Short mmCIF file of the N, C-alpha and C atoms (twelve columns), coordinates in Angstrom:
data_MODEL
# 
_entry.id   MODEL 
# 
loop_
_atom_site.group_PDB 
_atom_site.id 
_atom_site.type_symbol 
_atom_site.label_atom_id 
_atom_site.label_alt_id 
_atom_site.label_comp_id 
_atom_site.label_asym_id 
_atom_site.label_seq_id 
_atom_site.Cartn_x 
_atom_site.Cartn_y 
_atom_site.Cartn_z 
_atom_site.pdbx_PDB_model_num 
ATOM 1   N N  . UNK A 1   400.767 293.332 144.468 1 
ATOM 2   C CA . UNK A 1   399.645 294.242 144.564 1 
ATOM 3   C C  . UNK A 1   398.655 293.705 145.580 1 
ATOM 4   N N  . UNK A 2   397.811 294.604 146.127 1 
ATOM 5   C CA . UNK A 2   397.490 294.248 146.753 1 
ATOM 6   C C  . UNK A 2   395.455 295.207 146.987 1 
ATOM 7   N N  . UNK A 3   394.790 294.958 148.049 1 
ATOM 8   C CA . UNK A 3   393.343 295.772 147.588 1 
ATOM 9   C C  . UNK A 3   393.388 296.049 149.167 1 
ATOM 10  N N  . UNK A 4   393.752 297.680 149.692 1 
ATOM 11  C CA . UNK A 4   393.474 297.884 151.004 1 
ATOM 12  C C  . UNK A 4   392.295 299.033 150.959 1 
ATOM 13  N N  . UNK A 5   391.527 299.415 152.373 1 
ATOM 14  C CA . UNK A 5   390.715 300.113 152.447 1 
ATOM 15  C C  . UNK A 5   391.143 301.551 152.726 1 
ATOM 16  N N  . UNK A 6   392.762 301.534 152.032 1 
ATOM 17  C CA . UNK A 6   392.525 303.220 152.097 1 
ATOM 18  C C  . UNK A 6   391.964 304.461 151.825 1 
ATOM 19  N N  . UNK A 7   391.871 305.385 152.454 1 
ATOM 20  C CA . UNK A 7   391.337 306.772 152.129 1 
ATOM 21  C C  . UNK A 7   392.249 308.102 151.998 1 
ATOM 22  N N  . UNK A 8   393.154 308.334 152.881 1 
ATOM 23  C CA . UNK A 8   394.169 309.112 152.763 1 
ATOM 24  C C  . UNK A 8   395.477 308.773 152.736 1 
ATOM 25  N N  . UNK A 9   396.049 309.348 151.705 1 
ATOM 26  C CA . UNK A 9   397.765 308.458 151.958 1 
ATOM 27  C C  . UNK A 9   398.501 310.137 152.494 1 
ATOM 28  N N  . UNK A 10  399.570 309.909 152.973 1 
ATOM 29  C CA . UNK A 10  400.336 310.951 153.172 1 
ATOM 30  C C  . UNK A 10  401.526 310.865 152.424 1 
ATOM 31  N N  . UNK A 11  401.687 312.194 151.196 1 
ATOM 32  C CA . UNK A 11  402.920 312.187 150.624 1 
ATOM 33  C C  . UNK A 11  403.905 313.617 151.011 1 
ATOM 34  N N  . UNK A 12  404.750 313.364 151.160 1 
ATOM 35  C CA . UNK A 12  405.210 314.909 151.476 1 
ATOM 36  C C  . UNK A 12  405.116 315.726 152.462 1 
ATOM 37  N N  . UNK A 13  404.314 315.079 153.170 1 
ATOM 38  C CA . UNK A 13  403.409 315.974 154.359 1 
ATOM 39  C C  . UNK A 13  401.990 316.243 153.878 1 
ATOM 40  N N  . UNK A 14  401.551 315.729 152.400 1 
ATOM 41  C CA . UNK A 14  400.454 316.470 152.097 1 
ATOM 42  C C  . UNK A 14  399.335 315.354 151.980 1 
ATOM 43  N N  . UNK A 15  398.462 315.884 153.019 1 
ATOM 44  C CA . UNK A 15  397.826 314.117 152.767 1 
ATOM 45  C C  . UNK A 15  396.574 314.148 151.229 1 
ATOM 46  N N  . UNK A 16  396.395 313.099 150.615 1 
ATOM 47  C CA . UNK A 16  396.238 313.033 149.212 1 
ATOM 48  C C  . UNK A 16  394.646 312.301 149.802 1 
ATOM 49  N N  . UNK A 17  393.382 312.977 149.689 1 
ATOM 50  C CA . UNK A 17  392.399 311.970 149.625 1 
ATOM 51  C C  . UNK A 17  392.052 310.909 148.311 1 
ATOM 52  N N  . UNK A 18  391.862 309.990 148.857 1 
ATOM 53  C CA . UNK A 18  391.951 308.561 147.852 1 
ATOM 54  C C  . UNK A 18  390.582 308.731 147.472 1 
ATOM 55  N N  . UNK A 19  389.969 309.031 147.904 1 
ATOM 56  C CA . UNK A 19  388.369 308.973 147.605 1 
ATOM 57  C C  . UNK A 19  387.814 309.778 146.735 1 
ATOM 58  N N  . UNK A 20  388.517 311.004 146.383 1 
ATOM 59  C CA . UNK A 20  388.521 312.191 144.866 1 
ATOM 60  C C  . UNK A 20  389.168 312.197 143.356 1 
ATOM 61  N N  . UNK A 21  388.796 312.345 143.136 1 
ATOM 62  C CA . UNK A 21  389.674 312.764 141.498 1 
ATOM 63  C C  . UNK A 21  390.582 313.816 142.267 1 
ATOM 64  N N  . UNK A 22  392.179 313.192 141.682 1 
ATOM 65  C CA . UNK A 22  393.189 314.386 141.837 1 
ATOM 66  C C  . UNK A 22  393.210 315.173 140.702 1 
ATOM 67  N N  . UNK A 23  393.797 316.024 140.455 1 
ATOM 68  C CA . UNK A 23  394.185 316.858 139.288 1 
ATOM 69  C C  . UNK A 23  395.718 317.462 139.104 1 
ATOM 70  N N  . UNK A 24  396.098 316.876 138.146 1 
ATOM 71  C CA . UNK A 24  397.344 317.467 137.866 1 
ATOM 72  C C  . UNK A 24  397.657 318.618 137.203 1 
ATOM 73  N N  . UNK A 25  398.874 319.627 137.334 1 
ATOM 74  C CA . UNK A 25  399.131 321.067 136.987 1 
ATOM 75  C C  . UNK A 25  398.933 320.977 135.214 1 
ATOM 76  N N  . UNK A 26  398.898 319.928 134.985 1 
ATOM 77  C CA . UNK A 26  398.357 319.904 133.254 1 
ATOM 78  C C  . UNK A 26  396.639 319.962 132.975 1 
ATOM 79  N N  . UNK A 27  396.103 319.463 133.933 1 
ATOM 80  C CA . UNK A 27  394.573 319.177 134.030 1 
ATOM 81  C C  . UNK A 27  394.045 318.115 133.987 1 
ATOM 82  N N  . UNK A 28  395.183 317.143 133.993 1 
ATOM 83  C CA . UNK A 28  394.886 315.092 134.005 1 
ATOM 84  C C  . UNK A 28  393.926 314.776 135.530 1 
ATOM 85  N N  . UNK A 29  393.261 314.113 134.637 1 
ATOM 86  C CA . UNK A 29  392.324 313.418 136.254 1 
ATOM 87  C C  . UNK A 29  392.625 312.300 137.010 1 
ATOM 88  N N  . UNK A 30  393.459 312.240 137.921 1 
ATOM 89  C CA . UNK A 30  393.946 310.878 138.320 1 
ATOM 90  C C  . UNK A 30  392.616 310.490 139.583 1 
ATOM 91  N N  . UNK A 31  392.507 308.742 139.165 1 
ATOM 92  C CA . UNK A 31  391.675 308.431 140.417 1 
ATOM 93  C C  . UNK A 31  392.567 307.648 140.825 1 
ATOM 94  N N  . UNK A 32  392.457 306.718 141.848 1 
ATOM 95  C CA . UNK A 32  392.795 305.836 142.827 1 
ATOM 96  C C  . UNK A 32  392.136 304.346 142.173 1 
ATOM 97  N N  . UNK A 33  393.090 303.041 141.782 1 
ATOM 98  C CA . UNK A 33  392.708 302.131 141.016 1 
ATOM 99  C C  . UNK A 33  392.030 301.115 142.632 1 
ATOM 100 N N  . UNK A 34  391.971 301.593 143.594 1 
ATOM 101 C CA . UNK A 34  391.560 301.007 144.467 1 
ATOM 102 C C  . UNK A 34  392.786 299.181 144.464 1 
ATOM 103 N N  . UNK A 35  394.466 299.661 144.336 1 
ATOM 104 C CA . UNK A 35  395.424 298.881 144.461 1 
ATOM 105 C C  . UNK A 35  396.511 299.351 144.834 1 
ATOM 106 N N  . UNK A 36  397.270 298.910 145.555 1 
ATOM 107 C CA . UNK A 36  398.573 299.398 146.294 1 
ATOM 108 C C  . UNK A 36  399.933 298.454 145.702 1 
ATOM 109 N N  . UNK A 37  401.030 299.356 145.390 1 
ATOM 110 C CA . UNK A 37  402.363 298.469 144.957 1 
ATOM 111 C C  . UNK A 37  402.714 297.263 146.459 1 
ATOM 112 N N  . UNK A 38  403.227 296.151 146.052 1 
ATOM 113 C CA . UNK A 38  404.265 295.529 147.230 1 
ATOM 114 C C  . UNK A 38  404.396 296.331 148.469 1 
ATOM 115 N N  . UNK A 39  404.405 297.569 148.256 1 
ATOM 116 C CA . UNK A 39  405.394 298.384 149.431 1 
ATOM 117 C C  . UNK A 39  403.463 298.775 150.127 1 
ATOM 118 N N  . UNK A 40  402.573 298.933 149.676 1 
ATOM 119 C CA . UNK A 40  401.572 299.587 150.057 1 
ATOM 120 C C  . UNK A 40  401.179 300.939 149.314 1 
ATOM 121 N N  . UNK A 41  402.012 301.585 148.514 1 
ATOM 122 C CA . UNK A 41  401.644 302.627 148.020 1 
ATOM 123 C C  . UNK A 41  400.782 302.335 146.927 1 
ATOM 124 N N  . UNK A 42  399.378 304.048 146.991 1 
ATOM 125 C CA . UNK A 42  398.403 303.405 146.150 1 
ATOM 126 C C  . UNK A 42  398.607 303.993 144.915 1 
ATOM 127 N N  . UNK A 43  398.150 302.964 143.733 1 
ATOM 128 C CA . UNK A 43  398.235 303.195 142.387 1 
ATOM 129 C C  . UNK A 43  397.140 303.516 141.819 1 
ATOM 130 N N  . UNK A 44  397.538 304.781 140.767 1 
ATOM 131 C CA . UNK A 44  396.626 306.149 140.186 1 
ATOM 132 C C  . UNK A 44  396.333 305.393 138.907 1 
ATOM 133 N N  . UNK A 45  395.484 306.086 138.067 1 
ATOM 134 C CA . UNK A 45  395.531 305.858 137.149 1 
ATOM 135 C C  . UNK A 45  394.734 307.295 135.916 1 
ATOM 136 N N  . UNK A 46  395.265 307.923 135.092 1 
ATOM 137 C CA . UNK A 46  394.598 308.891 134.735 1 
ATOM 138 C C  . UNK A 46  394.130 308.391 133.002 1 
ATOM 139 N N  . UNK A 47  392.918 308.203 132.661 1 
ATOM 140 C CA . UNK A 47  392.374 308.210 132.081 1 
ATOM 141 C C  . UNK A 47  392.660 306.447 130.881 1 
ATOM 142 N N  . UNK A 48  393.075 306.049 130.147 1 
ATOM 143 C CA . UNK A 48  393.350 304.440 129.931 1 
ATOM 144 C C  . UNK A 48  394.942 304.074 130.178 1 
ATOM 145 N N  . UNK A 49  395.741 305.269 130.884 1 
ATOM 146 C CA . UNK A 49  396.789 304.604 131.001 1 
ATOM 147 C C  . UNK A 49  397.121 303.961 132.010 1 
ATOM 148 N N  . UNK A 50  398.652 303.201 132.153 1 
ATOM 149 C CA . UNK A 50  398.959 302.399 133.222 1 
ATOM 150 C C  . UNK A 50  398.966 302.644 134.559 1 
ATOM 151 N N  . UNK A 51  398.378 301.867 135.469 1 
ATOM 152 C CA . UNK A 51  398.832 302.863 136.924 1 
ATOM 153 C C  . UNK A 51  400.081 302.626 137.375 1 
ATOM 154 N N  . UNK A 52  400.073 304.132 138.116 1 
ATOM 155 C CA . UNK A 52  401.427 304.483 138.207 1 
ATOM 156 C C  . UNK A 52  401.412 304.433 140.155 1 
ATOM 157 N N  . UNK A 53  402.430 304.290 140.575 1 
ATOM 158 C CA . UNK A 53  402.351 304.430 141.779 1 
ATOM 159 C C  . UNK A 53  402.000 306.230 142.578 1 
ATOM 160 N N  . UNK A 54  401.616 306.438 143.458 1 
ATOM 161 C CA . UNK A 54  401.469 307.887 143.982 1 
ATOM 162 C C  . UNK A 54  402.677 308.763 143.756 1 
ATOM 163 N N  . UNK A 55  403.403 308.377 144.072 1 
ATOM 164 C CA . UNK A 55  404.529 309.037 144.269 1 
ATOM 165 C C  . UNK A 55  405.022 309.426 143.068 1 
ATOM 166 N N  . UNK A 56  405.448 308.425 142.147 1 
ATOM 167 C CA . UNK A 56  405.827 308.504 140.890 1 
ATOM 168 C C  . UNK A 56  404.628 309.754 139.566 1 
ATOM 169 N N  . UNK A 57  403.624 309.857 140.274 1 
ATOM 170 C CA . UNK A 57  402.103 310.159 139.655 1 
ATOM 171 C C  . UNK A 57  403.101 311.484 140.007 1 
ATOM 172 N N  . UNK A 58  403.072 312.121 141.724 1 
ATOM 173 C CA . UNK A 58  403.780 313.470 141.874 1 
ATOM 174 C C  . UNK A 58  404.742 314.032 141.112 1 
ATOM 175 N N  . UNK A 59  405.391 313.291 141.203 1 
ATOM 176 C CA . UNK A 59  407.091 313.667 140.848 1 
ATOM 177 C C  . UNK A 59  407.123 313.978 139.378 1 
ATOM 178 N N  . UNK A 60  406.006 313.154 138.485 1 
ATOM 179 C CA . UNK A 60  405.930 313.516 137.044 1 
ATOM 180 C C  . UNK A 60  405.363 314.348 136.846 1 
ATOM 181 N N  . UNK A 61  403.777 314.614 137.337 1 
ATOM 182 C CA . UNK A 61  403.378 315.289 136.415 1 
ATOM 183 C C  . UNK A 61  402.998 316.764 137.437 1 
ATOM 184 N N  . UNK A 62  403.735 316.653 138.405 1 
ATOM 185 C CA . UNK A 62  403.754 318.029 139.311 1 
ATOM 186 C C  . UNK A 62  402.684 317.466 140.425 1 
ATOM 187 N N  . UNK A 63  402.459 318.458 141.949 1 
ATOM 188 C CA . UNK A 63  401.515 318.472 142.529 1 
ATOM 189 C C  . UNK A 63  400.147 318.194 142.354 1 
ATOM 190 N N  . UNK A 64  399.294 317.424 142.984 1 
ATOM 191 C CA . UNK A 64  397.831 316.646 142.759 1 
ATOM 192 C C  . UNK A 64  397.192 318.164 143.687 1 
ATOM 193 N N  . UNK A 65  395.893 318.466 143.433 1 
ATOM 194 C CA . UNK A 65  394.694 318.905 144.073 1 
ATOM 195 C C  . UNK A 65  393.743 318.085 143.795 1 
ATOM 196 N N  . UNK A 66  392.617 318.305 144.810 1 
ATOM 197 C CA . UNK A 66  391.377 317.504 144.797 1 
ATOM 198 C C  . UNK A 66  390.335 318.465 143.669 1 
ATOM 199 N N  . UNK A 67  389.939 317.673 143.061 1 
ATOM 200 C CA . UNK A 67  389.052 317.994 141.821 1 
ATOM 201 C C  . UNK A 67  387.604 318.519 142.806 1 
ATOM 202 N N  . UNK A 68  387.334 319.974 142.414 1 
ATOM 203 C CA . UNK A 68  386.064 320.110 143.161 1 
ATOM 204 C C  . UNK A 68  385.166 318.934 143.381 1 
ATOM 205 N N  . UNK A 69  384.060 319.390 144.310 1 
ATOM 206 C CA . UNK A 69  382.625 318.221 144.186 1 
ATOM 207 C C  . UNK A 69  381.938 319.367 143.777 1 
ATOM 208 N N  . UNK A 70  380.633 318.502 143.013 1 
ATOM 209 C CA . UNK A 70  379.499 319.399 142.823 1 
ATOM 210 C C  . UNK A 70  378.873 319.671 143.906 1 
ATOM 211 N N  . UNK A 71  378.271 321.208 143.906 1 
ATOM 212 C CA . UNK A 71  377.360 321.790 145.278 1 
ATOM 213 C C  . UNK A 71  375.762 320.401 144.888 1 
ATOM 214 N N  . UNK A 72  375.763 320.410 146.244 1 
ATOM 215 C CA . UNK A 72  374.670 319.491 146.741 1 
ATOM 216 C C  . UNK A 72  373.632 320.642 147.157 1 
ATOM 217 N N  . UNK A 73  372.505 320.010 147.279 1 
ATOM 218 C CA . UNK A 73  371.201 320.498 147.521 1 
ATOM 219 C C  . UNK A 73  371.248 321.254 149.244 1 
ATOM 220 N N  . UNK A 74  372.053 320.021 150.041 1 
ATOM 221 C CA . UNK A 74  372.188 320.646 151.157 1 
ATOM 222 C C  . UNK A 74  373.515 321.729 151.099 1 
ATOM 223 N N  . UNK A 75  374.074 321.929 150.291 1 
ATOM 224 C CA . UNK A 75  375.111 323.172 150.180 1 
ATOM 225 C C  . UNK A 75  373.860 324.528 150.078 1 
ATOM 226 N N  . UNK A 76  373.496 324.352 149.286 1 
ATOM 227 C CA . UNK A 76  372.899 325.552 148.761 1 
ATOM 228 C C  . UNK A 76  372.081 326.150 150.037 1 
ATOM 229 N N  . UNK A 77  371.337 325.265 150.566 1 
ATOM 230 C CA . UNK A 77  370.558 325.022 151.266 1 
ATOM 231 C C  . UNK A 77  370.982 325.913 152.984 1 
ATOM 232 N N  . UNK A 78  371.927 325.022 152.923 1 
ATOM 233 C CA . UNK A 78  373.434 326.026 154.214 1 
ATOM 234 C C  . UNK A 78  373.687 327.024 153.880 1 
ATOM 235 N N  . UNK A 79  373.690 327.459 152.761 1 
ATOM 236 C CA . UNK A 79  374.404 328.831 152.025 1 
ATOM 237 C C  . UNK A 79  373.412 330.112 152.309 1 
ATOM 238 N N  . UNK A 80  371.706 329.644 152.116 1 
ATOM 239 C CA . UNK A 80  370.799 330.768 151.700 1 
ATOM 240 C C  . UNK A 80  370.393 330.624 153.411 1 
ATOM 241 N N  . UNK A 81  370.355 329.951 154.549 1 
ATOM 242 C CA . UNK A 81  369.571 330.155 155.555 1 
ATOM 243 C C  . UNK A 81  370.855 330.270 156.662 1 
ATOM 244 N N  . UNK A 82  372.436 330.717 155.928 1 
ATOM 245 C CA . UNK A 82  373.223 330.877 157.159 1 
ATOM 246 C C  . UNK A 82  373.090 332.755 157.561 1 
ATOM 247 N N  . UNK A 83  372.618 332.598 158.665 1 
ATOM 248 C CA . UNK A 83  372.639 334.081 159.895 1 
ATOM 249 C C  . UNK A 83  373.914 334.950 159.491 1 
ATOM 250 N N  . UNK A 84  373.712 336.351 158.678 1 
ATOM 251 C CA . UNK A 84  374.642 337.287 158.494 1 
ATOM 252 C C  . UNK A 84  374.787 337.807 160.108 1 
ATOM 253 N N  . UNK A 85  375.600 338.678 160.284 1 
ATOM 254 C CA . UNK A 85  376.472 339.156 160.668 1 
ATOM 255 C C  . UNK A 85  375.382 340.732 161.260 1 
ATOM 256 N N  . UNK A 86  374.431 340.425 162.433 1 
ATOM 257 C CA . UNK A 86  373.672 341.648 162.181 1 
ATOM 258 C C  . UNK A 86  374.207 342.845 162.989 1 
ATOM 259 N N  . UNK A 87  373.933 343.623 162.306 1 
ATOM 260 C CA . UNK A 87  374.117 345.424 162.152 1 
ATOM 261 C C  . UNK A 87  373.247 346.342 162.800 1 
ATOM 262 N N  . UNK A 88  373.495 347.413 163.963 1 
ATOM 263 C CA . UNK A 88  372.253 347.847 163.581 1 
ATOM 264 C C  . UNK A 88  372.433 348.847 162.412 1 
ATOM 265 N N  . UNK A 89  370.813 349.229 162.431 1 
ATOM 266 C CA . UNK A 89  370.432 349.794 161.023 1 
ATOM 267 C C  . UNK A 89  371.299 351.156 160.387 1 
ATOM 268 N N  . UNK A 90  371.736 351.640 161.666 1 
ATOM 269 C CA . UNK A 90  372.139 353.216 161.505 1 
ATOM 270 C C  . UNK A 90  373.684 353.233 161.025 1 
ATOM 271 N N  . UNK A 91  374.380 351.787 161.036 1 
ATOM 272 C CA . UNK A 91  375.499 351.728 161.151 1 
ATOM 273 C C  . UNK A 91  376.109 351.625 159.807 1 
ATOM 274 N N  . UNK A 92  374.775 350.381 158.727 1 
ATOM 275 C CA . UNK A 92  374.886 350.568 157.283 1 
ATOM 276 C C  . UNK A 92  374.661 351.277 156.340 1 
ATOM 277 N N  . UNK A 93  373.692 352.499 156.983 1 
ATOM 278 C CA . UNK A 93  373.415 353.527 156.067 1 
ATOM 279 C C  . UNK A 93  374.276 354.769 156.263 1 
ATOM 280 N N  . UNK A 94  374.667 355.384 155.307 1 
ATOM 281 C CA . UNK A 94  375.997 356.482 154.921 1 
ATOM 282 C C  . UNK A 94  374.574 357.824 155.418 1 
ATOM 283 N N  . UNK A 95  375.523 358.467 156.384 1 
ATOM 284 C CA . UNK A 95  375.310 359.910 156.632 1 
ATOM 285 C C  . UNK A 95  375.150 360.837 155.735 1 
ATOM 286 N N  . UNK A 96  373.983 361.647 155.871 1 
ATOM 287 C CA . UNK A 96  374.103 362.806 154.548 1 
ATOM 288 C C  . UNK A 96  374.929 363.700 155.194 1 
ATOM 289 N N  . UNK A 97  375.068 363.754 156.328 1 
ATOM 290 C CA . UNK A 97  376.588 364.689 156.393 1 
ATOM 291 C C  . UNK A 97  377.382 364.815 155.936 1 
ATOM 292 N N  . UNK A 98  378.467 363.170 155.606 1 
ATOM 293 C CA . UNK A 98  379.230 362.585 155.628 1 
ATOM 294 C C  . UNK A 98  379.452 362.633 153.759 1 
ATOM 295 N N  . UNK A 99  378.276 362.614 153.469 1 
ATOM 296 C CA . UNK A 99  378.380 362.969 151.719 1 
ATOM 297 C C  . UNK A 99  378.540 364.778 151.275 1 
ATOM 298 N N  . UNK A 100 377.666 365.804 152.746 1 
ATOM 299 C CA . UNK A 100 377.694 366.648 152.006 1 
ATOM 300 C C  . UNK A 100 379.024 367.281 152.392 1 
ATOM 301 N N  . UNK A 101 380.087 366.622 153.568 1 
ATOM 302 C CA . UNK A 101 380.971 367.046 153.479 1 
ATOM 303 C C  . UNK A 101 382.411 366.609 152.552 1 
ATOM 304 N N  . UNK A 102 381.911 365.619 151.712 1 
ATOM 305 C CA . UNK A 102 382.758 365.158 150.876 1 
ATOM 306 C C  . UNK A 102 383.460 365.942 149.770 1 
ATOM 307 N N  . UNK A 103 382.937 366.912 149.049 1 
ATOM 308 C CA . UNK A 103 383.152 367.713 148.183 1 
ATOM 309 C C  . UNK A 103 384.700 368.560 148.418 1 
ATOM 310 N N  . UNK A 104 384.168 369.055 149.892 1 
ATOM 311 C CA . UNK A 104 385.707 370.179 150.963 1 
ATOM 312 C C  . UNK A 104 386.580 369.345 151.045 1 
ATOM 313 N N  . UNK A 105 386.320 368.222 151.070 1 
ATOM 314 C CA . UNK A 105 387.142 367.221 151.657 1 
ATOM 315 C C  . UNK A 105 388.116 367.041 149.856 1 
ATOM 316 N N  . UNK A 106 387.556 366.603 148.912 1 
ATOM 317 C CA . UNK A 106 388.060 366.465 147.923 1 
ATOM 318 C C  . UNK A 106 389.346 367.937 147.417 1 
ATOM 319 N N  . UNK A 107 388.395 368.991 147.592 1 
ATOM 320 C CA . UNK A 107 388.987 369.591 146.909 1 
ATOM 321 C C  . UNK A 107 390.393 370.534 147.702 1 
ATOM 322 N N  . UNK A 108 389.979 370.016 149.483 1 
ATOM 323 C CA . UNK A 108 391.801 370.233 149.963 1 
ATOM 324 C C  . UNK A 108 392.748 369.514 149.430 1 
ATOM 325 N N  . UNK A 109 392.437 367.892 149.147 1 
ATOM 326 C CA . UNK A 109 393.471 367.345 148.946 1 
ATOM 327 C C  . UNK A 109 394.028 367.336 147.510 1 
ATOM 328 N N  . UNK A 110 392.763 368.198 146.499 1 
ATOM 329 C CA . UNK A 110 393.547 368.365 145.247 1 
ATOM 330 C C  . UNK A 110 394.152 369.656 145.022 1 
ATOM 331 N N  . UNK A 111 394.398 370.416 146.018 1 
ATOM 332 C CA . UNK A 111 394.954 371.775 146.000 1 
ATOM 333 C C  . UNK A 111 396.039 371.346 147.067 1 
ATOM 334 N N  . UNK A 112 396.291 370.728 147.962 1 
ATOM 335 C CA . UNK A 112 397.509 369.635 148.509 1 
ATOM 336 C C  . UNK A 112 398.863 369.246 147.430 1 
# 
């Protein structure tokens, strides 16, 4: 065993951030014991059991995702002052034409 400064391992093609809670298709929280087997691969560990190597972590208990993060202050923050998409005005408001010809319009296609 060994203590390297990894952050991403690549399994599968899928690279696994070391730095998150994974989550397994059961709902287990695996972290990263911050230790790698002989070979370099890093060892998980989900909740008081043994760590298991990455790979072995996959293959058992199905595909890992990264466990959300909580929204931060600057999320929210990005969220309420990002620039929509502007319109002009005439383009979002519905025609009273367009409503009062709706009715003709309905009732060809239910006699259709």
């Amino acid at each position: 065993m060994s203590t390297t400064p990894l952050t991403v391992w690549l399994l599968d093609g899928v690279e696994i951030d070391l730095t998150r809670t994974q989550l397994d298709v059961d709902g287990g929280r695996w972290d990263w014991t911050g230790t790698t087997t002989e070979t370099g691969e890093p060892l998980m560990r989900c909740g008081d059991t043994a760590p298991l190597p990455l790979s072995e972590v996959y293959a058992t208990y199905g595909p890992l995702i990264p466990a959300p993060r909580p929204v931060t202050h600057a999320d929210r923050l990005a969220a309420y002052t990002a620039c929509p998409a502007v319109l002009p005005t005439k383009e979002r408001q519905p025609r009273p034409l367009a409503f009062a010809a709706l009715p003709s319009h309905l009732s060809r296609k239910a006699a259709a």
